[in-house]
Short mmCIF file of C-alpha atoms and ligand atoms in Angstrom, two decimals:
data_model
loop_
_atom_site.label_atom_id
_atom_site.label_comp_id
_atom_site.label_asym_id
_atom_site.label_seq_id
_atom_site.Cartn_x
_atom_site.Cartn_y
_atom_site.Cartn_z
CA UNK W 1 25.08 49.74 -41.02
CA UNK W 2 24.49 52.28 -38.19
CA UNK W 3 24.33 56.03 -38.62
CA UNK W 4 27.43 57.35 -36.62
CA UNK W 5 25.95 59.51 -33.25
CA UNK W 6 27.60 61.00 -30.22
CA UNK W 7 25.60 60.46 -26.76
CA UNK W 8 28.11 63.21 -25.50
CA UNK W 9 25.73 65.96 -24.75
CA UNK W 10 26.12 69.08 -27.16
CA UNK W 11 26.68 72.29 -25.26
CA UNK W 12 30.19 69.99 -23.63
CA UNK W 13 31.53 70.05 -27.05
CA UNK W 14 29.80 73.75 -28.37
CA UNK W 15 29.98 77.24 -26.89
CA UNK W 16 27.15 79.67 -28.18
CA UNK W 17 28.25 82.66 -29.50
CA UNK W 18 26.69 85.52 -31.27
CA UNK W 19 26.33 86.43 -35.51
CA UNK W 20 28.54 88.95 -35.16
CA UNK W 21 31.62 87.50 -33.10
CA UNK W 22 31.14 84.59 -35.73
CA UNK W 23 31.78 87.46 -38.12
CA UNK W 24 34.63 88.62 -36.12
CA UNK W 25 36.00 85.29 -35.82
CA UNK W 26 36.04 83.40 -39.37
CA UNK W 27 36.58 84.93 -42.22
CA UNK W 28 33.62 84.36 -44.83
CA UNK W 29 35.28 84.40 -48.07
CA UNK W 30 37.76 81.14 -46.57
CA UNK W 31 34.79 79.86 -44.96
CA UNK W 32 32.93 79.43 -48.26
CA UNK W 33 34.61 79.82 -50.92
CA UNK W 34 37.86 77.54 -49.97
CA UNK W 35 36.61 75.26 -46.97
CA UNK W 36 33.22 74.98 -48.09
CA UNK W 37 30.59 73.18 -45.77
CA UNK W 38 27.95 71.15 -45.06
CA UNK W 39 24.09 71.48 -45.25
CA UNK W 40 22.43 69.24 -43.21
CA UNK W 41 18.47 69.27 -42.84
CA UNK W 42 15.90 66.67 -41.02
CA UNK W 43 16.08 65.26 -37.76
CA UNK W 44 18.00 62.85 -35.85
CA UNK W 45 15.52 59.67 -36.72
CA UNK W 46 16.45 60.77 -40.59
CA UNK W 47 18.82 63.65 -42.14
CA UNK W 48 20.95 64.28 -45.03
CA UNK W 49 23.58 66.91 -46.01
CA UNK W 50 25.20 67.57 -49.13
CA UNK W 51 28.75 69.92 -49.11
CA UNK W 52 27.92 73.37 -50.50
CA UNK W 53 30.43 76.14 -51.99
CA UNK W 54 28.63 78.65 -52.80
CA UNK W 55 26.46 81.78 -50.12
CA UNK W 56 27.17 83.86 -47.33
CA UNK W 57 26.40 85.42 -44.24
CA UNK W 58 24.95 88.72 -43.83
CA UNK W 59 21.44 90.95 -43.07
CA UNK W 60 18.08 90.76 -44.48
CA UNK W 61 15.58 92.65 -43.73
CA UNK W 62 18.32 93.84 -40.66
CA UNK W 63 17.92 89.67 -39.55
CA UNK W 64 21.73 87.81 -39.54
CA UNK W 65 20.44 85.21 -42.47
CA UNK W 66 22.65 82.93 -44.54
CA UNK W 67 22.43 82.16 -47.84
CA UNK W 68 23.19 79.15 -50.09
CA UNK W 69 23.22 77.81 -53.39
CA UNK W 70 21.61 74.19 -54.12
CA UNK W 71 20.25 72.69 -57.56
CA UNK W 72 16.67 71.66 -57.19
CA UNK W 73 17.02 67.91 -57.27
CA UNK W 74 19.35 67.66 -54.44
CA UNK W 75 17.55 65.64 -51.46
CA UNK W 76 18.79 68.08 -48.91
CA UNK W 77 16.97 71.01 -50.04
CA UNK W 78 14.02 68.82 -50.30
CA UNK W 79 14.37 67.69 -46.45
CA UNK W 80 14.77 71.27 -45.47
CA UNK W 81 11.60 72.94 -47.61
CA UNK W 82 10.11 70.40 -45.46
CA UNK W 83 11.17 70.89 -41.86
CA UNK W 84 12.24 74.75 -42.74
CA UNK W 85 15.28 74.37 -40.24
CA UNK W 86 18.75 73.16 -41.22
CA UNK W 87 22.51 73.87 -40.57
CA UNK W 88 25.41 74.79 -42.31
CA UNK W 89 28.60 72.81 -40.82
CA UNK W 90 31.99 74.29 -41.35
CA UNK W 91 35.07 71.50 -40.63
CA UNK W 92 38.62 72.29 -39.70
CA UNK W 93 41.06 71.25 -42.14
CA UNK W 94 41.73 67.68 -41.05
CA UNK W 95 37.95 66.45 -41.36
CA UNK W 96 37.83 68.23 -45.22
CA UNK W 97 37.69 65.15 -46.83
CA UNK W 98 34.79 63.58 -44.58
CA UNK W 99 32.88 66.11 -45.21
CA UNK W 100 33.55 66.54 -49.35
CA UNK W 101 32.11 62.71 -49.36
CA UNK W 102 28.62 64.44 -48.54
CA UNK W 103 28.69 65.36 -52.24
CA UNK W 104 29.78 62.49 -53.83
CA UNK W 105 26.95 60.86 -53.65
CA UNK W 106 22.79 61.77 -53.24
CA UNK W 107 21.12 60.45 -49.89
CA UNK W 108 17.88 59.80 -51.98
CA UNK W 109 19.44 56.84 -53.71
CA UNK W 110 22.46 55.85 -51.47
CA UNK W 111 23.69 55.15 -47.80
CA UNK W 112 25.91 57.97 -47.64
CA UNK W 113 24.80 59.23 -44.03
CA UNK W 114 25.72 56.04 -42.63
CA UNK W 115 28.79 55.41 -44.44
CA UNK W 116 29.91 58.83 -43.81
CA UNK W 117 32.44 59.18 -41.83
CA UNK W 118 31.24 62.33 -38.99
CA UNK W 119 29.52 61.35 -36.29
CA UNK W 120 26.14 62.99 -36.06
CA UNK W 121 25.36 65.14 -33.42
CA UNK W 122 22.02 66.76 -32.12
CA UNK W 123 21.62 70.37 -31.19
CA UNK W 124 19.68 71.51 -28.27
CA UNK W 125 16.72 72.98 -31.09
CA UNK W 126 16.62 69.29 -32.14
CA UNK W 127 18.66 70.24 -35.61
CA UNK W 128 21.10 67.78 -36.92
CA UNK W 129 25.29 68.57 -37.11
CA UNK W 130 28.16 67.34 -36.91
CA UNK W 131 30.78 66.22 -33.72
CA UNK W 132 33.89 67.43 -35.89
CA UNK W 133 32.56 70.81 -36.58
CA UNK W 134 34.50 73.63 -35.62
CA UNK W 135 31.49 76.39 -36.42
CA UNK W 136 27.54 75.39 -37.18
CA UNK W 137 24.89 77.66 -37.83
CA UNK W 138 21.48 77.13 -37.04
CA UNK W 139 19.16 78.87 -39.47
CA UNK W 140 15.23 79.18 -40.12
CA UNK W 141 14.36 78.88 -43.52
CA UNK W 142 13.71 82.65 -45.03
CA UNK W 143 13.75 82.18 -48.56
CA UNK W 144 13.98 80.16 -51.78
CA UNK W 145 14.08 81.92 -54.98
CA UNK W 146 14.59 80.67 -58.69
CA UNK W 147 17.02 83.13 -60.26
CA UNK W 148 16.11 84.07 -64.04
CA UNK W 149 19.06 84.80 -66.77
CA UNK W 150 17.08 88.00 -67.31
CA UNK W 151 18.14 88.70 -63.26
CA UNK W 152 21.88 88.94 -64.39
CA UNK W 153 23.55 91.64 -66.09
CA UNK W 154 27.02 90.43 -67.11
CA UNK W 155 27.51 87.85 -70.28
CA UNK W 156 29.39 85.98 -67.60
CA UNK W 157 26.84 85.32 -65.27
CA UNK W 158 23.97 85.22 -67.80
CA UNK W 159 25.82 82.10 -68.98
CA UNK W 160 26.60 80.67 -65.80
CA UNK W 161 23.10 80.72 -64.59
CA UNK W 162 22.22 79.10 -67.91
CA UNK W 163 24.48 76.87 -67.87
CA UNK W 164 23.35 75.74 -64.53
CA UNK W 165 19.70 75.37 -65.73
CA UNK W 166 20.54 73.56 -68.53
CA UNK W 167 18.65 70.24 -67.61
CA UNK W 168 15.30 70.85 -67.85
CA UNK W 169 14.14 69.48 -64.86
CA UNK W 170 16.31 71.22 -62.26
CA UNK W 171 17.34 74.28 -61.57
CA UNK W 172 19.90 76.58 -59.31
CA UNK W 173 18.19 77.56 -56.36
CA UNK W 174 19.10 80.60 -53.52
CA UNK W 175 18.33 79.54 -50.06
CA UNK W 176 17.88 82.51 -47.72
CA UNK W 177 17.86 80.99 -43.68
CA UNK W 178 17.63 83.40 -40.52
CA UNK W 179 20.68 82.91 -38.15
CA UNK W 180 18.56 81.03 -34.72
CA UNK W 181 21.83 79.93 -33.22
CA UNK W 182 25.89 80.30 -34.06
CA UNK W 183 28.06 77.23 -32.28
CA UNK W 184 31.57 76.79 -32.01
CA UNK W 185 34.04 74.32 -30.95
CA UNK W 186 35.04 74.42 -27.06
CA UNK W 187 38.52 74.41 -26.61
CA UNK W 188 39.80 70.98 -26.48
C1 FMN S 201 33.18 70.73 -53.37
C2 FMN S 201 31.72 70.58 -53.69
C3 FMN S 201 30.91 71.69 -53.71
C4 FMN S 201 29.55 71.60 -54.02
N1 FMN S 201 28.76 72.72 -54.01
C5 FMN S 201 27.43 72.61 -54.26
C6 FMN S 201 26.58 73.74 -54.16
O1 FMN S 201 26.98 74.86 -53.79
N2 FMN S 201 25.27 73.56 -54.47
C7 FMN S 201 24.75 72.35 -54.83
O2 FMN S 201 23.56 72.23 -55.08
N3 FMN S 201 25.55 71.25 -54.91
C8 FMN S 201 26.86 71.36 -54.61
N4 FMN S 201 27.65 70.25 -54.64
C9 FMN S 201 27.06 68.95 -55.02
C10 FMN S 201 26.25 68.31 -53.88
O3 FMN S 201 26.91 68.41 -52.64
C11 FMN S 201 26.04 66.84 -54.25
O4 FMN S 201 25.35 66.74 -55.46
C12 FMN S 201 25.37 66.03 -53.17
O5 FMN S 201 25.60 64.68 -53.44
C13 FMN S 201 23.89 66.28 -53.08
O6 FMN S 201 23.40 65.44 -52.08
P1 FMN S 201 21.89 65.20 -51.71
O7 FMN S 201 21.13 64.90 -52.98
O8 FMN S 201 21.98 64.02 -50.79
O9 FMN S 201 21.38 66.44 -51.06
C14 FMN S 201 29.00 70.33 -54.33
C15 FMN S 201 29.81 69.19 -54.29
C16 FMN S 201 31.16 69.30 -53.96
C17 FMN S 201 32.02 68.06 -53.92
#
């Protein structure tokens, strides 16, 4: 089975645009926490994504950096520690489900990139997306950090985080990724 790819070149379908029209544009707490989106890390010969629901945009260090949550284990995070560039993919409404079957399943064991149904697509800094997108963001990875229990200070959140790290062998992760480039749809 073939990956899905577009030949169409990727500036015809995406307009650049800056962090902070992105931020004027799309509304972060929608974008996240009710759309949620895709992380997508390696290059076009091999890549993976898993969905993500969990981060945010802002400044560190006064850079525009994202930030996302991913569990140790998950093969994404392990193709992006090793090329330190990846995307996050945001989907209108209509391609929600596509992009939710990037979580079903792990790349490491399965053939979910080709049976996926997005059609990859190639951004000029040679990071991987998706056609359907209607905002991607490029970013450079920043930061990973391990967050402790002891790094919380309400029951609530000491429990979550436990919870989370429950299996010995993995653990919740925060990715930290300066913004390199902020794409969105053209008007069709
Ligand atoms: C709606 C939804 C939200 C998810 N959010 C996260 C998340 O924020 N962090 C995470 O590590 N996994 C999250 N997952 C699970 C991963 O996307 C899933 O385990 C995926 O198959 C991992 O793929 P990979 O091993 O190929 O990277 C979510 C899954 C779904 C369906």
């Amino acid at each position: 089975m073939q990956q899905h790819s577009t030949s169409v070149p990727f500036e015809q379908l995406f307009r650049q645009i800056s962090p902070e029209e992105a931020g004027d544009s799309f509304n972060v707490f929608t974008l996240v926490g009710r759309d949620f989106f895709a992380v997508t890390a390696g290059k076009e010969e091999h890549y993976n994504s898993m969905v993500g629901s969990g981060g945010g945009l802002g400044l560190l260090f006064r850079k525009p950096t994202t930030w996302c949550i991913a569990r140790s284990d998950r093969y994404t995070l392990e193709l992006l520690k090793k090329e330190q560039t990846y995307t996050l993919t945001f989907f209108p409404n209509e391609q929600q489900n596509r992009m939710l079957f990037l979580g079903s399943k792990s790349g490491r064991d399965s053939e979910k990139m080709k049976e996926v149904q997005l059609t990859g697509i190639q951004t000029p800094a040679g990071n991987m997306s998706f056609a359907e997108a209607k905002l991607i963001i490029e970013c450079k990875l920043t930061q990973i950090t391990t967050p402790n229990v002891d790094d919380f200070y309400s029951q609530e959140d000491r429990d979550n985080i436990s919870e989370a790290n429950e299996d010995e062998h993995t653990e919740r992760q925060f990715v930290f990724g300066e913004i390199t480039s902020v794409w969105v749809k053209k008007d069709e």
